[in-house]
């Protein structure tokens, strides 16, 4: 990799991505797999990930949060279905037909606007009704259902709702799953009500990664995994619940590494301070490596004086505060460290590994946030 022309870059393994998708498809059984590519494909790079998925015919759907992500996915060649999870601005409604999207519906105004678009263009639009079951985020409540039913029944172009969906609030953070059971029960009750109101959904979907991995009865007609597609466990609790239930460890593996290069080496004496705020003081003569990565790139400031990076297969601790675009690391004990050396921020070097989960633990966050905040400006290299 010495010939890569970048100072900092993200490497992706398309082979692992394909393996993870196949593995989740196998777990999902008859249920379709809708791969979540929101947040720039969890920081991996939407264009790069979508191009790989496009070649994998069994992936019927991708899911995105917002219209610009859907437009980007179309631009890089995604030809199959797109489920839009988030809200649409008024000015974005036309995009539903222009980019052939299936919007999630949780408010009457949007449903009516989508209905008008369908009527004006004489086209059918597949909509998915998001049902409120206890996450108290974007769901339609039981009381609101009849009003939605009236809009659907007044507009033949909508052809009724295509999907009914829900989202679990409390699978990832616990090994006690009674709240999820209650939510699923509420969902089933609301779907029955949709039938009674004359708006039966054609497909039902509920599960993101954690639910689909742990509970067969949440898989329904479709699953919507995100983090697991990228080879990460939604949480320690999910991993534990899965393994205690007898699950094997080879379900998926990470596809992303983050690398940079040492741009400068400097030797400083004992009792020197390092970086903003003078938060680190050397106790002996120290060899520092400067790396061109900081919190603007997604290397959280909370990692200051806590994280390690890997250089020449050894661990080098971060000294002082992480700056906007620079970080200083201690290479006193890394034999031969010099300018131009490859630095691993996420990934492995020799027998050493730094995971997104480790960075999350160091910085008081979760792997989702570590990945989602990787700067979209970092070059992505698919190998
Ligand atoms: C983000 C999201 C998902 C995927 O969640 P993971 O935990 O990453 O699998 C699924 N469904 C909805 C509605 C989401 O917002």
Short mmCIF file of N, CA and C and ligand atoms in Angstrom, two decimals, residues 36 38 42 85 130 137 167 172 208-209 224-227 368, ligand 1:
data_model
loop_
_atom_site.label_atom_id
_atom_site.label_comp_id
_atom_site.label_asym_id
_atom_site.label_seq_id
_atom_site.Cartn_x
_atom_site.Cartn_y
_atom_site.Cartn_z
N UNK A 36 -29.29 -1.01 5.00
CA UNK A 36 -29.34 0.40 5.38
C UNK A 36 -28.03 1.10 4.98
N UNK A 38 -27.80 4.59 5.14
CA UNK A 38 -27.87 5.98 5.62
C UNK A 38 -26.51 6.39 6.23
N UNK A 42 -22.98 4.27 6.94
CA UNK A 42 -22.33 4.16 8.25
C UNK A 42 -20.86 4.55 8.16
N UNK A 85 -36.51 6.22 4.90
CA UNK A 85 -36.93 6.06 6.30
C UNK A 85 -37.36 7.39 6.93
N UNK A 130 -45.49 3.83 9.02
CA UNK A 130 -44.68 3.57 10.23
C UNK A 130 -45.62 3.62 11.43
N UNK A 137 -41.12 7.95 18.32
CA UNK A 137 -40.30 8.72 17.41
C UNK A 137 -41.17 9.11 16.22
N UNK A 167 -40.25 0.25 14.63
CA UNK A 167 -38.84 0.26 15.04
C UNK A 167 -38.76 0.00 16.54
N UNK A 172 -30.98 -3.22 21.75
CA UNK A 172 -29.52 -3.12 21.82
C UNK A 172 -28.99 -2.98 23.25
N UNK A 208 -34.31 -4.17 12.84
CA UNK A 208 -32.96 -3.73 12.44
C UNK A 208 -32.00 -4.85 12.87
N UNK A 209 -30.69 -4.56 12.88
CA UNK A 209 -29.72 -5.65 13.09
C UNK A 209 -29.99 -6.47 14.35
N UNK A 224 -34.27 -4.95 8.16
CA UNK A 224 -33.59 -3.71 7.75
C UNK A 224 -32.25 -3.55 8.48
N UNK A 225 -31.32 -4.48 8.30
CA UNK A 225 -30.06 -4.36 9.03
C UNK A 225 -29.20 -3.20 8.53
N UNK A 226 -28.50 -2.56 9.44
CA UNK A 226 -27.50 -1.54 9.10
C UNK A 226 -26.15 -2.00 9.61
N UNK A 227 -25.90 -1.75 10.89
CA UNK A 227 -24.57 -1.96 11.47
C UNK A 227 -24.01 -3.37 11.20
N UNK A 368 -21.63 2.85 16.34
CA UNK A 368 -22.43 3.54 15.31
C UNK A 368 -21.89 4.97 15.09
C1 LIG B 1 -30.97 2.94 11.16
C2 LIG B 1 -32.20 2.13 11.06
C3 LIG B 1 -32.11 0.75 10.87
C4 LIG B 1 -30.80 -0.01 10.93
O1 LIG B 1 -30.37 -0.11 12.26
P1 LIG B 1 -29.11 -1.01 12.72
O2 LIG B 1 -29.19 -1.02 14.19
O3 LIG B 1 -27.91 -0.29 12.22
O4 LIG B 1 -29.27 -2.33 12.10
C5 LIG B 1 -33.28 0.06 10.66
N1 LIG B 1 -34.48 0.69 10.67
C6 LIG B 1 -34.60 2.02 10.88
C7 LIG B 1 -35.95 2.65 10.90
C8 LIG B 1 -33.47 2.78 11.09
O5 LIG B 1 -33.60 4.10 11.33
#
